[in-house]
Amino acid sequence: MVIAIDGPAASGKSSTAQWVARRLGFFHVDSGSLYRALTAAQLAADPAAENWTEDSVLARAEKVAFVPAERTFVPLLEGAAADDILRGTQVTQHVSKVAVMPRARSWVNEQVRAAATTRNVVVDGRDMGTAVFPNAELKIFLIADPWERARRRLIQRLGRQPNDTEIAGETELIVKRDAKDATQTVQASDAVLIDTTFLTQEDQVERIVALAKAASPKASRRP
Ligand code: CDP
């Protein structure tokens, strides 16, 4: 079974997908982590970024492995986990440049589909319910007000409540990234739209788990 969760930057897709996967005994597959891994590998090879081409970016794919760990697929960079680098500002600033490259998209889609062949999965990204898994049993499109998305992302990063100046700065970055990712961020016509601005994470997880159980008996059978 495939549950596809899509939505714009920092809409809570990954943390929600991870939690839903845990509740259902599924694996979590974060497609954005692969775009980030490819970007990190390319930044390590060529930090200037002006001359990146599809060929130079795709040449880094061999440095990235996507391996199942505890109920989630983890991208390894030259064999090592690198979460701090992947979530860091350098990668976040440059990742959209890689994400518009059609061959980078094909490579990520191949990894994600391979991960889903032998397991029940919750996949998250921008185009999981459209380009990658058009037949997913359940599709969710998560949105939230940009200010609230910025506030949540900062709490995650700083481990404290951010002030209004910090939230305003982060909101600007998120809105810019939304614009760069707009082409591939598509709500499938059969996706359930959930606006999480006024929902707790627990509420949104419960809602998706209930939808999954209604969509397929596979979601009611914990392995
Ligand atoms: O920060 P956020 O959780 O929104 O981003 P992410 O899911 O880690 O994705 C990072 C970047 O990868 C996005 O800004 C997009 O440029 C790209 N991406 C994409 O184009 N298609 C996907 N299915 C997933 C991510």
mmCIF file of C-alpha atoms and ligand atoms in Angstrom:
data_model
loop_
_atom_site.group_PDB
_atom_site.id
_atom_site.type_symbol
_atom_site.label_atom_id
_atom_site.label_comp_id
_atom_site.label_asym_id
_atom_site.label_seq_id
_atom_site.Cartn_x
_atom_site.Cartn_y
_atom_site.Cartn_z
ATOM 1 C CA MET A 1 0.000 0.000 0.000
ATOM 2 C CA VAL A 2 1.190 3.518 -0.781
ATOM 3 C CA ILE A 3 0.091 6.587 1.165
ATOM 4 C CA ALA A 4 1.323 9.732 -0.602
ATOM 5 C CA ILE A 5 1.656 12.962 1.383
ATOM 6 C CA ASP A 6 2.489 16.059 -0.652
ATOM 7 C CA GLY A 7 2.547 19.772 0.038
ATOM 8 C CA PRO A 8 4.643 22.941 0.019
ATOM 9 C CA ALA A 9 7.812 23.665 2.008
ATOM 10 C CA ALA A 10 7.697 23.048 5.751
ATOM 11 C CA SER A 11 4.040 22.017 5.710
ATOM 12 C CA GLY A 12 4.841 19.181 8.109
ATOM 13 C CA LYS A 13 4.879 16.398 5.511
ATOM 14 C CA SER A 14 7.923 14.511 6.763
ATOM 15 C CA SER A 15 7.179 14.506 10.468
ATOM 16 C CA THR A 16 3.538 13.612 9.793
ATOM 17 C CA ALA A 17 4.529 10.881 7.317
ATOM 18 C CA GLN A 18 6.992 9.424 9.814
ATOM 19 C CA TRP A 19 4.398 9.354 12.566
ATOM 20 C CA VAL A 20 1.689 7.855 10.329
ATOM 21 C CA ALA A 21 4.152 5.181 9.180
ATOM 22 C CA ARG A 22 4.949 4.296 12.783
ATOM 23 C CA ARG A 23 1.248 4.063 13.683
ATOM 24 C CA LEU A 24 0.504 1.721 10.765
ATOM 25 C CA GLY A 25 3.695 -0.343 10.846
ATOM 26 C CA PHE A 26 4.652 1.026 7.395
ATOM 27 C CA PHE A 27 7.988 2.394 6.169
ATOM 28 C CA HIS A 28 8.524 6.131 5.725
ATOM 29 C CA VAL A 29 10.114 7.339 2.481
ATOM 30 C CA ASP A 30 11.068 11.039 2.314
ATOM 31 C CA SER A 31 11.681 11.937 -1.338
ATOM 32 C CA GLY A 32 12.949 15.410 -0.376
ATOM 33 C CA SER A 33 15.804 13.796 1.548
ATOM 34 C CA LEU A 34 17.093 12.385 -1.767
ATOM 35 C CA TYR A 35 17.032 15.794 -3.490
ATOM 36 C CA ARG A 36 18.860 17.114 -0.441
ATOM 37 C CA ALA A 37 21.443 14.293 -0.550
ATOM 38 C CA LEU A 38 22.164 14.866 -4.240
ATOM 39 C CA THR A 39 22.512 18.602 -3.566
ATOM 40 C CA ALA A 40 24.851 18.010 -0.605
ATOM 41 C CA ALA A 41 27.062 15.701 -2.684
ATOM 42 C CA GLN A 42 27.219 18.264 -5.472
ATOM 43 C CA LEU A 43 27.967 21.122 -3.025
ATOM 44 C CA ALA A 44 30.874 19.096 -1.623
ATOM 45 C CA ALA A 45 32.271 18.677 -5.155
ATOM 46 C CA ASP A 46 31.554 22.206 -6.415
ATOM 47 C CA PRO A 47 30.552 24.727 -3.714
ATOM 48 C CA ALA A 48 30.358 27.659 -6.161
ATOM 49 C CA ALA A 49 27.144 26.296 -7.714
ATOM 50 C CA GLU A 50 27.132 28.655 -10.730
ATOM 51 C CA ASN A 51 28.272 26.008 -13.186
ATOM 52 C CA TRP A 52 26.171 23.081 -12.069
ATOM 53 C CA THR A 53 24.780 21.070 -14.947
ATOM 54 C CA GLU A 54 22.505 18.056 -15.033
ATOM 55 C CA ASP A 55 25.526 15.887 -15.911
ATOM 56 C CA SER A 56 27.627 17.178 -13.027
ATOM 57 C CA VAL A 57 24.761 16.717 -10.548
ATOM 58 C CA LEU A 58 23.845 13.242 -11.794
ATOM 59 C CA ALA A 59 27.467 12.145 -11.508
ATOM 60 C CA ARG A 60 27.064 12.508 -7.700
ATOM 61 C CA ALA A 61 24.229 9.984 -7.553
ATOM 62 C CA GLU A 62 26.739 7.183 -7.041
ATOM 63 C CA LYS A 63 27.764 8.792 -3.720
ATOM 64 C CA VAL A 64 24.213 8.451 -2.397
ATOM 65 C CA ALA A 65 22.642 5.240 -1.107
ATOM 66 C CA PHE A 66 19.059 4.989 0.123
ATOM 67 C CA VAL A 67 18.844 2.299 2.787
ATOM 68 C CA PRO A 68 16.095 1.019 5.081
ATOM 69 C CA ALA A 69 16.771 1.697 8.755
ATOM 70 C CA GLU A 70 14.234 1.537 11.558
ATOM 71 C CA ARG A 71 10.999 1.957 9.601
ATOM 72 C CA THR A 72 12.423 4.760 7.511
ATOM 73 C CA PHE A 73 14.653 4.988 4.446
ATOM 74 C CA VAL A 74 17.793 7.000 5.141
ATOM 75 C CA PRO A 75 20.000 8.623 2.498
ATOM 76 C CA LEU A 76 23.672 7.900 3.122
ATOM 77 C CA LEU A 77 26.341 10.201 1.706
ATOM 78 C CA GLU A 78 29.473 8.212 0.925
ATOM 79 C CA GLY A 79 28.196 5.575 3.324
ATOM 80 C CA ALA A 80 27.425 7.880 6.271
ATOM 81 C CA ALA A 81 24.238 9.496 7.600
ATOM 82 C CA ALA A 82 24.420 13.282 7.225
ATOM 83 C CA ASP A 83 21.131 14.649 8.520
ATOM 84 C CA ASP A 84 22.586 17.938 9.823
ATOM 85 C CA ILE A 85 24.153 18.695 6.444
ATOM 86 C CA LEU A 86 21.016 17.701 4.542
ATOM 87 C CA ARG A 87 18.798 19.966 6.666
ATOM 88 C CA GLY A 88 21.369 22.811 6.756
ATOM 89 C CA THR A 89 20.925 26.235 5.138
ATOM 90 C CA GLN A 90 23.425 25.615 2.309
ATOM 91 C CA VAL A 91 21.553 22.579 1.037
ATOM 92 C CA THR A 92 18.139 24.206 1.605
ATOM 93 C CA GLN A 93 19.239 27.233 -0.444
ATOM 94 C CA HIS A 94 20.439 25.172 -3.404
ATOM 95 C CA VAL A 95 18.107 22.161 -3.474
ATOM 96 C CA SER A 96 15.457 23.711 -5.745
ATOM 97 C CA LYS A 97 18.099 24.138 -8.446
ATOM 98 C CA VAL A 98 18.656 20.377 -8.467
ATOM 99 C CA ALA A 99 14.935 19.612 -8.149
ATOM 100 C CA VAL A 100 14.098 21.282 -11.487
ATOM 101 C CA MET A 101 16.500 18.982 -13.375
ATOM 102 C CA PRO A 102 14.420 16.288 -15.127
ATOM 103 C CA ARG A 103 17.112 13.604 -14.775
ATOM 104 C CA ALA A 104 17.513 14.357 -11.072
ATOM 105 C CA ARG A 105 13.750 13.906 -10.758
ATOM 106 C CA SER A 106 13.872 10.577 -12.629
ATOM 107 C CA TRP A 107 16.709 9.359 -10.412
ATOM 108 C CA VAL A 108 14.843 10.280 -7.195
ATOM 109 C CA ASN A 109 11.633 8.723 -8.505
ATOM 110 C CA GLU A 110 13.464 5.462 -9.244
ATOM 111 C CA GLN A 111 14.844 5.290 -5.689
ATOM 112 C CA VAL A 112 11.450 6.013 -4.191
ATOM 113 C CA ARG A 113 9.624 3.465 -6.354
ATOM 114 C CA ALA A 114 12.265 0.829 -5.562
ATOM 115 C CA ALA A 115 11.780 1.461 -1.832
ATOM 116 C CA ALA A 116 8.031 0.941 -2.251
ATOM 117 C CA THR A 117 8.213 -2.352 -4.175
ATOM 118 C CA THR A 118 8.545 -4.679 -1.204
ATOM 119 C CA ARG A 119 6.991 -2.679 1.614
ATOM 120 C CA ASN A 120 3.907 -0.720 2.595
ATOM 121 C CA VAL A 121 5.045 2.902 2.592
ATOM 122 C CA VAL A 122 4.149 6.447 3.486
ATOM 123 C CA VAL A 123 5.979 8.608 0.948
ATOM 124 C CA ASP A 124 6.228 12.372 1.167
ATOM 125 C CA GLY A 125 7.273 15.131 -1.203
ATOM 126 C CA ARG A 126 5.768 17.417 -3.807
ATOM 127 C CA ASP A 127 4.626 15.068 -6.582
ATOM 128 C CA MET A 128 4.240 11.659 -4.929
ATOM 129 C CA GLY A 129 0.485 11.497 -5.588
ATOM 130 C CA THR A 130 0.802 12.769 -9.163
ATOM 131 C CA ALA A 131 4.026 11.919 -11.044
ATOM 132 C CA VAL A 132 5.358 9.065 -8.910
ATOM 133 C CA PHE A 133 2.396 7.113 -7.475
ATOM 134 C CA PRO A 134 -0.700 8.129 -9.462
ATOM 135 C CA ASN A 135 -2.408 4.944 -8.177
ATOM 136 C CA ALA A 136 -1.600 5.437 -4.495
ATOM 137 C CA GLU A 137 -4.405 4.089 -2.285
ATOM 138 C CA LEU A 138 -4.472 7.327 -0.286
ATOM 139 C CA LYS A 139 -3.279 10.817 -1.247
ATOM 140 C CA ILE A 140 -3.016 13.725 1.146
ATOM 141 C CA PHE A 141 -2.089 17.322 0.321
ATOM 142 C CA LEU A 142 -0.951 19.223 3.427
ATOM 143 C CA ILE A 143 -1.017 22.997 3.535
ATOM 144 C CA ALA A 144 -0.589 25.611 6.261
ATOM 145 C CA ASP A 145 -0.304 29.360 6.470
ATOM 146 C CA PRO A 146 3.317 30.445 5.605
ATOM 147 C CA TRP A 147 3.806 32.290 8.915
ATOM 148 C CA GLU A 148 2.782 29.167 10.855
ATOM 149 C CA ARG A 149 5.029 26.963 8.686
ATOM 150 C CA ALA A 150 7.950 29.312 9.391
ATOM 151 C CA ARG A 151 7.209 29.299 13.130
ATOM 152 C CA ARG A 152 7.146 25.483 13.251
ATOM 153 C CA ARG A 153 10.319 25.097 11.190
ATOM 154 C CA LEU A 154 12.173 27.511 13.518
ATOM 155 C CA ILE A 155 11.008 25.715 16.664
ATOM 156 C CA GLN A 156 12.310 22.489 15.112
ATOM 157 C CA ARG A 157 15.645 24.101 14.218
ATOM 158 C CA LEU A 158 16.226 26.310 17.289
ATOM 159 C CA GLY A 159 14.509 24.244 19.965
ATOM 160 C CA ARG A 160 12.729 27.358 21.342
ATOM 161 C CA GLN A 161 9.956 29.811 20.481
ATOM 162 C CA PRO A 162 11.185 32.187 17.742
ATOM 163 C CA ASN A 163 10.493 35.935 17.862
ATOM 164 C CA ASP A 164 8.497 37.811 15.194
ATOM 165 C CA THR A 165 11.605 39.100 13.377
ATOM 166 C CA GLU A 166 12.947 35.557 13.056
ATOM 167 C CA ILE A 167 9.566 34.272 11.852
ATOM 168 C CA ALA A 168 9.290 37.081 9.278
ATOM 169 C CA GLY A 169 12.761 36.210 7.862
ATOM 170 C CA GLU A 170 11.969 32.492 7.663
ATOM 171 C CA THR A 171 8.549 33.194 6.096
ATOM 172 C CA GLU A 172 10.281 35.076 3.289
ATOM 173 C CA LEU A 173 12.626 32.118 2.610
ATOM 174 C CA ILE A 174 9.750 29.637 2.632
ATOM 175 C CA VAL A 175 7.636 31.723 0.239
ATOM 176 C CA LYS A 176 10.634 32.018 -2.127
ATOM 177 C CA ARG A 177 11.210 28.250 -2.048
ATOM 178 C CA ASP A 178 7.478 27.661 -2.694
ATOM 179 C CA ALA A 179 7.805 29.789 -5.828
ATOM 180 C CA LYS A 180 10.873 27.862 -7.062
ATOM 181 C CA ASP A 181 9.143 24.515 -6.402
ATOM 182 C CA ALA A 182 5.757 25.573 -7.763
ATOM 183 C CA THR A 183 5.889 23.537 -10.993
ATOM 184 C CA GLN A 184 6.292 20.202 -9.258
ATOM 185 C CA THR A 185 4.120 20.923 -6.200
ATOM 186 C CA VAL A 186 0.826 19.582 -7.480
ATOM 187 C CA GLN A 187 -2.272 18.486 -5.616
ATOM 188 C CA ALA A 188 -3.708 15.347 -7.220
ATOM 189 C CA SER A 189 -7.378 15.665 -8.150
ATOM 190 C CA ASP A 190 -8.181 12.746 -5.810
ATOM 191 C CA ALA A 191 -6.058 13.998 -2.883
ATOM 192 C CA VAL A 192 -7.583 14.951 0.464
ATOM 193 C CA LEU A 193 -6.604 18.528 1.299
ATOM 194 C CA ILE A 194 -5.739 19.114 4.959
ATOM 195 C CA ASP A 195 -4.990 22.630 6.211
ATOM 196 C CA THR A 196 -2.915 22.147 9.362
ATOM 197 C CA THR A 197 -2.683 25.822 10.384
ATOM 198 C CA PHE A 198 -4.996 25.253 13.353
ATOM 199 C CA LEU A 199 -4.436 21.517 13.852
ATOM 200 C CA THR A 200 -2.057 19.847 16.265
ATOM 201 C CA GLN A 201 0.266 17.300 14.743
ATOM 202 C CA GLU A 202 -1.543 14.593 16.670
ATOM 203 C CA ASP A 203 -4.872 15.646 15.101
ATOM 204 C CA GLN A 204 -3.498 15.537 11.569
ATOM 205 C CA VAL A 205 -1.876 12.146 12.167
ATOM 206 C CA GLU A 206 -5.134 10.728 13.560
ATOM 207 C CA ARG A 207 -7.065 12.061 10.583
ATOM 208 C CA ILE A 208 -4.672 10.440 8.082
ATOM 209 C CA VAL A 209 -4.546 7.135 9.979
ATOM 210 C CA ALA A 210 -8.371 7.018 9.923
ATOM 211 C CA LEU A 211 -8.438 7.764 6.176
ATOM 212 C CA ALA A 212 -5.818 5.040 5.579
ATOM 213 C CA LYS A 213 -7.853 2.453 7.479
ATOM 214 C CA ALA A 214 -10.941 3.399 5.495
ATOM 215 C CA ALA A 215 -8.985 3.184 2.219
ATOM 216 C CA SER A 216 -7.487 -0.279 2.670
ATOM 217 C CA PRO A 217 -7.543 -3.200 5.104
ATOM 218 C CA LYS A 218 -3.742 -3.293 4.801
ATOM 219 C CA ALA A 219 -3.652 -0.219 7.052
ATOM 220 C CA SER A 220 -5.599 -2.044 9.784
ATOM 221 C CA ARG A 221 -3.268 -5.048 9.920
ATOM 222 C CA ARG A 222 -0.145 -4.217 11.910
ATOM 223 C CA PRO A 223 2.683 -6.588 10.850
HETATM 224 O O1 CDP B 1 11.789 21.662 3.733
HETATM 225 P P1 CDP B 1 10.784 20.719 3.191
HETATM 226 O O2 CDP B 1 10.401 19.640 4.130
HETATM 227 O O3 CDP B 1 9.621 21.373 2.594
HETATM 228 O O4 CDP B 1 11.486 20.128 1.935
HETATM 229 P P2 CDP B 1 11.865 18.663 1.531
HETATM 230 O O5 CDP B 1 10.645 17.815 1.473
HETATM 231 O O6 CDP B 1 13.012 18.209 2.372
HETATM 232 O O7 CDP B 1 12.351 18.921 0.035
HETATM 233 C C1 CDP B 1 13.483 19.688 -0.249
HETATM 234 C C2 CDP B 1 13.399 20.178 -1.685
HETATM 235 O O8 CDP B 1 13.392 19.047 -2.573
HETATM 236 C C3 CDP B 1 12.166 20.989 -2.042
HETATM 237 O O9 CDP B 1 12.341 22.361 -1.769
HETATM 238 C C4 CDP B 1 12.013 20.711 -3.536
HETATM 239 O O10 CDP B 1 12.862 21.553 -4.294
HETATM 240 C C5 CDP B 1 12.551 19.305 -3.686
HETATM 241 N N1 CDP B 1 11.524 18.261 -3.780
HETATM 242 C C6 CDP B 1 10.892 18.068 -4.999
HETATM 243 O O11 CDP B 1 11.106 18.836 -5.934
HETATM 244 N N2 CDP B 1 10.030 17.026 -5.168
HETATM 245 C C7 CDP B 1 9.781 16.184 -4.159
HETATM 246 N N3 CDP B 1 8.968 15.144 -4.355
HETATM 247 C C8 CDP B 1 10.391 16.375 -2.902
HETATM 248 C C9 CDP B 1 11.249 17.435 -2.727
#
